[in-house]
XYZ file of C-alpha atoms in Angstrom:
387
model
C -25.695 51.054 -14.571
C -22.967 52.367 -12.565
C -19.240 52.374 -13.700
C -16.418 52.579 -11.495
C -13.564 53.809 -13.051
C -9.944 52.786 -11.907
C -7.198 55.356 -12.530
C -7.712 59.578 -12.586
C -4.955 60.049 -16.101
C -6.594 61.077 -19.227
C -7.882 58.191 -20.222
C -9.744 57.981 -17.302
C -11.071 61.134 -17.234
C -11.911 61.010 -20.591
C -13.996 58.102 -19.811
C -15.239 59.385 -16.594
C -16.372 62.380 -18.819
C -17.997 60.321 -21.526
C -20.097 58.220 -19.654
C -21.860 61.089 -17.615
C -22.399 62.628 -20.987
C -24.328 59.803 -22.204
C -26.364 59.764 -18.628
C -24.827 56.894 -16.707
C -23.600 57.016 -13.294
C -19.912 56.881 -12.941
C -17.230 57.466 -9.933
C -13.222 57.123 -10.490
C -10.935 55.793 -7.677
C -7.184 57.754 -8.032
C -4.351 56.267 -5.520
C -2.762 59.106 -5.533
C -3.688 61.619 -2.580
C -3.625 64.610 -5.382
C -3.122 65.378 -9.076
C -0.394 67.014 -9.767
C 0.457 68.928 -12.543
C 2.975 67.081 -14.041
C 5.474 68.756 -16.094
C 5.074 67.753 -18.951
C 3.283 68.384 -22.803
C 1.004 66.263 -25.111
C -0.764 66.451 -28.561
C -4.412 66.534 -28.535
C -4.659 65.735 -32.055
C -7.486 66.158 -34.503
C -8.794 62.514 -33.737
C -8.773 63.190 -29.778
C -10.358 66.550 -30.197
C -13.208 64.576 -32.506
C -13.535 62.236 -29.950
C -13.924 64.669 -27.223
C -16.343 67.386 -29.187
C -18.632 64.362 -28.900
C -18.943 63.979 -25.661
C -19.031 67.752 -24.860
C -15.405 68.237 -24.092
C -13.241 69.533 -26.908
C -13.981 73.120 -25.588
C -12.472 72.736 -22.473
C -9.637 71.041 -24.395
C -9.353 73.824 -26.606
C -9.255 76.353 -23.606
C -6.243 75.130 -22.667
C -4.595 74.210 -25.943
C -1.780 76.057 -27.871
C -2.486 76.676 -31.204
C 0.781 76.048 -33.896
C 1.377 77.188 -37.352
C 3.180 74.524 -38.599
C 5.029 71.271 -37.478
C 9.249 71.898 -39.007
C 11.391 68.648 -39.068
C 15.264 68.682 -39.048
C 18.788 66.691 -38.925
C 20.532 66.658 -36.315
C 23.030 69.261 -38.286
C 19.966 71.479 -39.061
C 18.990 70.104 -42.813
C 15.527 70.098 -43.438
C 13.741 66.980 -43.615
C 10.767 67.369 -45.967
C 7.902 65.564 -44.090
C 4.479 66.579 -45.360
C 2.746 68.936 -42.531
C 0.947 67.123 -39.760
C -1.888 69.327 -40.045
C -2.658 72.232 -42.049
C -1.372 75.701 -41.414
C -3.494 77.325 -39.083
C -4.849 80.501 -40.836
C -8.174 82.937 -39.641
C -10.639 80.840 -42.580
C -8.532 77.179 -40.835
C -9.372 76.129 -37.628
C -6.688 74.351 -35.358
C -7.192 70.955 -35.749
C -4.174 69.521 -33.228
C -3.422 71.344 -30.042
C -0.661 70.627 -27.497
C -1.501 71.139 -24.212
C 0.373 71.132 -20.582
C -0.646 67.724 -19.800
C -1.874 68.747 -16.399
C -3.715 71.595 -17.364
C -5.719 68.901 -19.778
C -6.303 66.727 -16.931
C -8.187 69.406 -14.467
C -9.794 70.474 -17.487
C -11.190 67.082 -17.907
C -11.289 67.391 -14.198
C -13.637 70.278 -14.282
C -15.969 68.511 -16.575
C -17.069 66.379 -13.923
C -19.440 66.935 -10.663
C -17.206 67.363 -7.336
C -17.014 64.130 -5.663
C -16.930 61.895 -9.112
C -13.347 61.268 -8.244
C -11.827 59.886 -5.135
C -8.655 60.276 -4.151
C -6.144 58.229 -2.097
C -7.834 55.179 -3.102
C -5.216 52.778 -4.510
C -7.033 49.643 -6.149
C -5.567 46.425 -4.762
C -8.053 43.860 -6.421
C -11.195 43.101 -8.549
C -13.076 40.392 -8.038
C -16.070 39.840 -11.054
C -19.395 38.037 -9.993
C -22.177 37.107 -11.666
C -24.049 40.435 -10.712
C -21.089 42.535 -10.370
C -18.062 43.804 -9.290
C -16.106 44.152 -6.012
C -13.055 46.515 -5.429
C -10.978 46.220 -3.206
C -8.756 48.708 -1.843
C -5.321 48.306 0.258
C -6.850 49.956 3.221
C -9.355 46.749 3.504
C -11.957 48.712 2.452
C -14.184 47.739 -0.792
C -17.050 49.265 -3.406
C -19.037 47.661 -5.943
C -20.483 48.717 -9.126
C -21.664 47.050 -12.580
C -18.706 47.607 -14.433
C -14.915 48.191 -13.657
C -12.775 49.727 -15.648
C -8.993 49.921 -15.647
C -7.158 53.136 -16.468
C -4.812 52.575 -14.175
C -1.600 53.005 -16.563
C 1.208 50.447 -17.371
C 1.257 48.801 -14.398
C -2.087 48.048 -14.361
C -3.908 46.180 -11.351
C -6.754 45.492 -13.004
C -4.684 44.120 -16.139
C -3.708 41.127 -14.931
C -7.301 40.031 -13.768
C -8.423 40.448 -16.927
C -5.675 39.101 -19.295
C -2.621 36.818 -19.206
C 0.687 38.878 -18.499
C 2.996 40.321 -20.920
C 6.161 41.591 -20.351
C 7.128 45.144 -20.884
C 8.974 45.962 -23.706
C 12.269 48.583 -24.101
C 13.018 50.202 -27.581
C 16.241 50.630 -25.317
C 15.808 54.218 -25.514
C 14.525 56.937 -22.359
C 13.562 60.394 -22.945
C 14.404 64.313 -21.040
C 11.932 66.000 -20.519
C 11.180 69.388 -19.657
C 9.529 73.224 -19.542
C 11.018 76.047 -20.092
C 9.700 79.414 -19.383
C 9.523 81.398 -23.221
C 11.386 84.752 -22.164
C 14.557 82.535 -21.640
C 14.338 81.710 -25.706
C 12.466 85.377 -27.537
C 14.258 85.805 -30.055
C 16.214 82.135 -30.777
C 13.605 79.621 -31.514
C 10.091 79.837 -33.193
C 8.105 79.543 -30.885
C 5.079 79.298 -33.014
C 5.964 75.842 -34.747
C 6.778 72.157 -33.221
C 9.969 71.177 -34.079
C 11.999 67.936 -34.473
C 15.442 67.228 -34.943
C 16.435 63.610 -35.738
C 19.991 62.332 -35.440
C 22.199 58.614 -35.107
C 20.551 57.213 -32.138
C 18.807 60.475 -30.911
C 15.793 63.298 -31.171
C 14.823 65.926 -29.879
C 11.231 67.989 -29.649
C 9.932 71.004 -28.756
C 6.613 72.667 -28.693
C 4.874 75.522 -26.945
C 2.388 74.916 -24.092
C 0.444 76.632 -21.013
C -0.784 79.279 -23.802
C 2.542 80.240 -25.526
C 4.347 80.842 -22.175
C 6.271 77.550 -21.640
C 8.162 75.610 -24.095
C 8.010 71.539 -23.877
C 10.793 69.804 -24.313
C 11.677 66.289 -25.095
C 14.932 64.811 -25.905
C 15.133 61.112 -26.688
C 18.422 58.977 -25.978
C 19.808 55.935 -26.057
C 19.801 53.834 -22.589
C 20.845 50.381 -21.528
C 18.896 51.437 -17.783
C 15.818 50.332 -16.430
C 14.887 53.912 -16.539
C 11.677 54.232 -14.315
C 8.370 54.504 -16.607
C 7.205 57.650 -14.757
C 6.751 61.438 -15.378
C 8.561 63.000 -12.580
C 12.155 60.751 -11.702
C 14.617 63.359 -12.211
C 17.148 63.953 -14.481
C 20.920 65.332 -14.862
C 20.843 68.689 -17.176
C 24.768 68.330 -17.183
C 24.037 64.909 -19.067
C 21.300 65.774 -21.247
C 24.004 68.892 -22.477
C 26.608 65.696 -23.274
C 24.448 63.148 -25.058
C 23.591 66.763 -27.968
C 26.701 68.204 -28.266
C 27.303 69.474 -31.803
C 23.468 69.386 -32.710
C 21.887 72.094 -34.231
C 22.560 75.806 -32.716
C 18.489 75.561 -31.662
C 18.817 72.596 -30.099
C 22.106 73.744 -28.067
C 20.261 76.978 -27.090
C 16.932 74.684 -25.499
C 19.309 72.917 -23.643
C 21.452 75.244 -22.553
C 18.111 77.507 -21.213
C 17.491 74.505 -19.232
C 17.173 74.097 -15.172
C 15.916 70.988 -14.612
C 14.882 67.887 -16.496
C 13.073 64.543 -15.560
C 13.699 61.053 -17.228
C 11.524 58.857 -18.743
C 11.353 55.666 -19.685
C 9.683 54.414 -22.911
C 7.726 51.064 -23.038
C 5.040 49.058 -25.094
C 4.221 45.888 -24.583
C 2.647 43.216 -27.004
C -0.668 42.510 -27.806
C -2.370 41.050 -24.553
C -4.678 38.173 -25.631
C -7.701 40.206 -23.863
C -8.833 43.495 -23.147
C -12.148 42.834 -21.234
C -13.839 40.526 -19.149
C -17.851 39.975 -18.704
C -17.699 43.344 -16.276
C -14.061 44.627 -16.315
C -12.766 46.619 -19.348
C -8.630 47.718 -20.035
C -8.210 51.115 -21.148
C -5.159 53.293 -21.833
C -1.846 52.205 -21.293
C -3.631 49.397 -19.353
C -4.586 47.709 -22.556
C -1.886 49.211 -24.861
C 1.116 51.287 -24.260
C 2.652 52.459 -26.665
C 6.128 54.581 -27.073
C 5.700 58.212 -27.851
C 6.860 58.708 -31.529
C 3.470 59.377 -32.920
C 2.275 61.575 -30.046
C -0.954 59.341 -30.004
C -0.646 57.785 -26.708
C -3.167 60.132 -25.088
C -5.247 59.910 -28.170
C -5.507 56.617 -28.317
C -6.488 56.620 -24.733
C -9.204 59.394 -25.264
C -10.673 57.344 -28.594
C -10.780 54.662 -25.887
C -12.642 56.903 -23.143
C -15.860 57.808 -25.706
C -16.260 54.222 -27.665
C -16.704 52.622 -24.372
C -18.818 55.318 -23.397
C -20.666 55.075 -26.811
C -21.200 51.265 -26.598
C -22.086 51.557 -23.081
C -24.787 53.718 -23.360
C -28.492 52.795 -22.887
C -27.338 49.307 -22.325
C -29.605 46.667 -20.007
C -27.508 45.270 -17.445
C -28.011 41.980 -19.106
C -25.836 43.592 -22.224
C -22.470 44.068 -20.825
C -20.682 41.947 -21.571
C -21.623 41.594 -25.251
C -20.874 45.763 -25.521
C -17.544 45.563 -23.554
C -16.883 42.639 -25.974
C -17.561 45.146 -29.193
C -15.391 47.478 -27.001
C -12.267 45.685 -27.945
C -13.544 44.596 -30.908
C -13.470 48.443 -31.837
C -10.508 49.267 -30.158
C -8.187 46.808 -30.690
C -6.595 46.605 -34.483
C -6.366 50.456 -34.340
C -4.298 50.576 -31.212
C -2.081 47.694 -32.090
C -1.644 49.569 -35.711
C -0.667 52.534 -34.123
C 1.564 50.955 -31.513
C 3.768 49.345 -34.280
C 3.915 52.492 -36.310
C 4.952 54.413 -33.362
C 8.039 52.129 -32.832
C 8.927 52.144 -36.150
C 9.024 56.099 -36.576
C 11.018 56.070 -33.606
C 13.592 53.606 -35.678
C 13.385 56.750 -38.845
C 13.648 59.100 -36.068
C 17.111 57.861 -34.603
C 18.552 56.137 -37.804
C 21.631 56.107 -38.436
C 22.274 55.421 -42.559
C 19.274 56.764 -43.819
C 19.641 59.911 -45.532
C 17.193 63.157 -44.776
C 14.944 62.066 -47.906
C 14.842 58.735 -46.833
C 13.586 59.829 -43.341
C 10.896 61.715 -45.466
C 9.575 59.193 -47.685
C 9.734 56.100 -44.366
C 7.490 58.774 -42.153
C 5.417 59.946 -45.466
C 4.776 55.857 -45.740
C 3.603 55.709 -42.162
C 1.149 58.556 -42.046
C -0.110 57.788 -45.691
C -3.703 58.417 -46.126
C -4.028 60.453 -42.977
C -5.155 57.272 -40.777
C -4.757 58.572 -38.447
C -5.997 61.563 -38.054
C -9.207 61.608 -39.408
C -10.542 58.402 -37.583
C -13.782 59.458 -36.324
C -13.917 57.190 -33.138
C -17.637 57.671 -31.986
C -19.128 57.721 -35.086
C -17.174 54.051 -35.809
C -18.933 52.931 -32.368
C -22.446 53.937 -33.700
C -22.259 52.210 -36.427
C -21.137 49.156 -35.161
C -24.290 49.211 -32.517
C-alpha cells in the first residue's frame, strides 16, 4: 500500500510517522517551499503523548517538551479560580504527563522521525481525483502522483475536503487571539515561570506557558473581534493594541504584555460537523475534518489521535480493504472530535463570561472535564479493538 499524505502540520506528520511505524510506504506533499518555525506554543497532552509512544514517537516529543508543575487559573483582577489541576503535579516518583512544546520544534521533531525525502516540499495540491484502483494528485504546476490512498491534512482550508464531503461554512466564536514569545530573562523574577497560567475576564483571556525548554514564554491573549481576522499563525499584530484591549488586568498580565515586541493575530474557527470524513481512497484529517477553537488546547491532539488510528486501521490491510478501514476510521474518530469541538467552544463561553462568578467558572469547567475524558483516551488501543 502506499499513502500519500497531503499537508506537512502535525497531523500530518503524525500520520506520516505512524504509518512507517506500522511498515507501509508513505510520502507527504507540503505547498509550502519550507517549514518554518512558527512562533507559536501547543499542549501535547497526556492523550497525544499516548498516542505517539505507540507509534515510537513520544520520545522525540518529550525531547522537546517543557515540563510544568502545575496549571494556576485566575480573574481577570487576580482571584483565584479553583479549577481542579489539569494534570498532576509533576514530582521525581510523577512523570509529566502533558508537555507544551514550541510548535515548530514539535514539527521537525516529527520531522526527524521520518527518512529524508518522505516529505516534499513546494508541492501545493490542486486536485484529487479517486478511481477504482487509485488515486491521482494533481498539483498546480500540471504535474501529478498516484498512490492507494490520499489523505488530507491540509488544514482548514482543505483541498482535499471538499472532494470528499459537502461544504460547510466556517464558523466565528467572534473572537481572535495575540499571540506571542517572549524571551524568559525579560520576566525572572515577575511571573512563575514554572506553571501555565490563565486569567479569564468579561469578553477576554489570556495564557501563558513556558516553551523551547524554559527559555521562551508563550503567550496567548484572546479578544473580542467583529474582523475577518485571517485563520493563520503568522499575520501580524499591533502590541500598542493588545496593551489597550488588558488594561487594568492583573499586575502579571500587565507585566507579559508590557515585555512584549511583537505579536501576531489569529483568528479562531470551527466549523460543523461535515456529513463525511472519507471516501473509498481519500481520508480528512486534522483541521481538514474538524477544526476546532483552541479553549481545550486539544486541537493538535485531536489531530495526532487522528495520525495513529488511521495508521492503526491501516495497517496490514489488502488493498481490497480500504475502504471498509478508512470507513472504521471515521467511525473511530468522529463522536470524539465533534465532543471535543463543542466543549472547546463552550469553555471558551466560561472563559470570557461576563456574570458568572469565579466559582461558577469552576464548577462550568469542572463539568466539562468531568471524568478525565479526555485525557486518558487511549486512541490506539480503541483502534485495536475495534479491528
Amino acid at each position: 500500500m502506499r499513502v500519500a499524505i497531503i499537508g506537512a502540520g502535525i497531523g500530518g506528520l503524525t500520520a506520516a510517522a505512524a504509518l512507517r511505524a506500522k511498515d507501509i510506504d508513505v510520502v507527504v506533499y507540503e505547498k509550502a517551499h519550507e517549514l518554518r518555525e512558527v512562533g507559536a506554543g501547543v499542549v501535547v497532552a497526556s492523550n497525544g503523548l499516548r498516542a505517539l509512544d505507540e507509534v515510537g514517537l513520544g520520545d522525540r516529543v518529550r525531547a522537546v517538551g517543557t515540563p510544568i508543575g502545575r496549571t494556576l487559573w485566575h480573574t481577570w483582577q487576580g482571584e483565584s479560580v479553583p479549577v481542579p489541576p489539569a494534570w498532576p503535579s509533576v514530582s521525581p516518583d510523577r512523570p509529566v504527563t502533558s508537555l507544551p512544546v514550541h510548535r515548530g520544534e514539535l514539527q521537525q521533531a516529527l520531522l526527524g522521525a521520518l527518512p529524508e525525502g518522505t516529505v516534499h516540499l513546494g508541492r501545493p495540491c490542486h486536485d484529487i481525483v479517486e478511481t477504482a484502483d487509485e488515486v491521482r494528485i494533481l498539483f498546480a504546476d500540471g504535474s501529478e502522483e498516484r498512490a492507494d490512498v490520499a489523505v488530507g491534512a491540509d488544514g482548514i482550508h482543505s483541498v482535499v475536503q471538499r472532494v470528499v464531503a459537502d461544504p460547510v461554512e466556517l464558523s466565528s466564536e467572534g473572537v481572535m487571539a495575540y499571540r506571542g514569545l517572549i524571551p524568559v530573562e525579560r520576566l525572572e523574577g515577575a511571573i512563575d515561570l514554572n506553571s501555565m497560567q490563565m486569567w479569564l475576564g468579561p469578553g477576554r483571556s489570556f495564557l501563558i506557558y513556558p516553551v523551547s525548554q524554559g527559555r521562551l514564554l508563550n503567550v496567548v491573549a484572546f479578544t473580542p473581534s467583529n474582523l475577518d481576522a485571517e485563520e493563520s499563525w503568522t499575520a501580524p499584530g499591533d502590541v500598542a493594541e493588545l496593551a489597550l484591549q488588558f488594561e487594568g488586568w492583573d499586575e502579571p498580565v500587565l507585566r507579559v504584555v508590557g515585555a512584549m515586541t511583537e505579536t501576531f493575530r489569529w483568528g479562531l474557527y470551527d466549523r460543523k460537523p461535515l456529513n463525511r470524513w472519507t471516501a473509498d481512497r481519500i481520508a480528512l484529517l486534522g483541521d481538514a475534518a474538524h477544526p476546532m477553537t483552541p479553549h481545550l488546547g486539544q486541537g493538535a491532539n485531536m489531530s495526532i489521535e487522528d495520525g495513529v488510528v488511521l495508521a492503526t486501521v491501516l495497517a496490514n490491510a489488502p488493498i481490497t480493504e480500504i475502504s471498509r478501514r478508512l470507513s472504521l476510521y471515521e467511525s473511530l474518530r468522529r463522536d470524539r472530535t465533534s465532543r471535543v469541538q463543542r466543549n472547546a467552544r463552550a469553555s471558551g463561553r466560561v472563559y470570557r463570561s461576563v456574570d458568572l462568578t469565579a466559582q461558577q467558572q469552576a464548577a462550568r469547567l469542572t463539568e466539562i472535564l468531568a471524568d478525565n475524558w479526555i485525557p486518558d483516551y487511549d486512541a490506539a488501543r480503541a483502534a485495536l479493538a475495534a479491528l
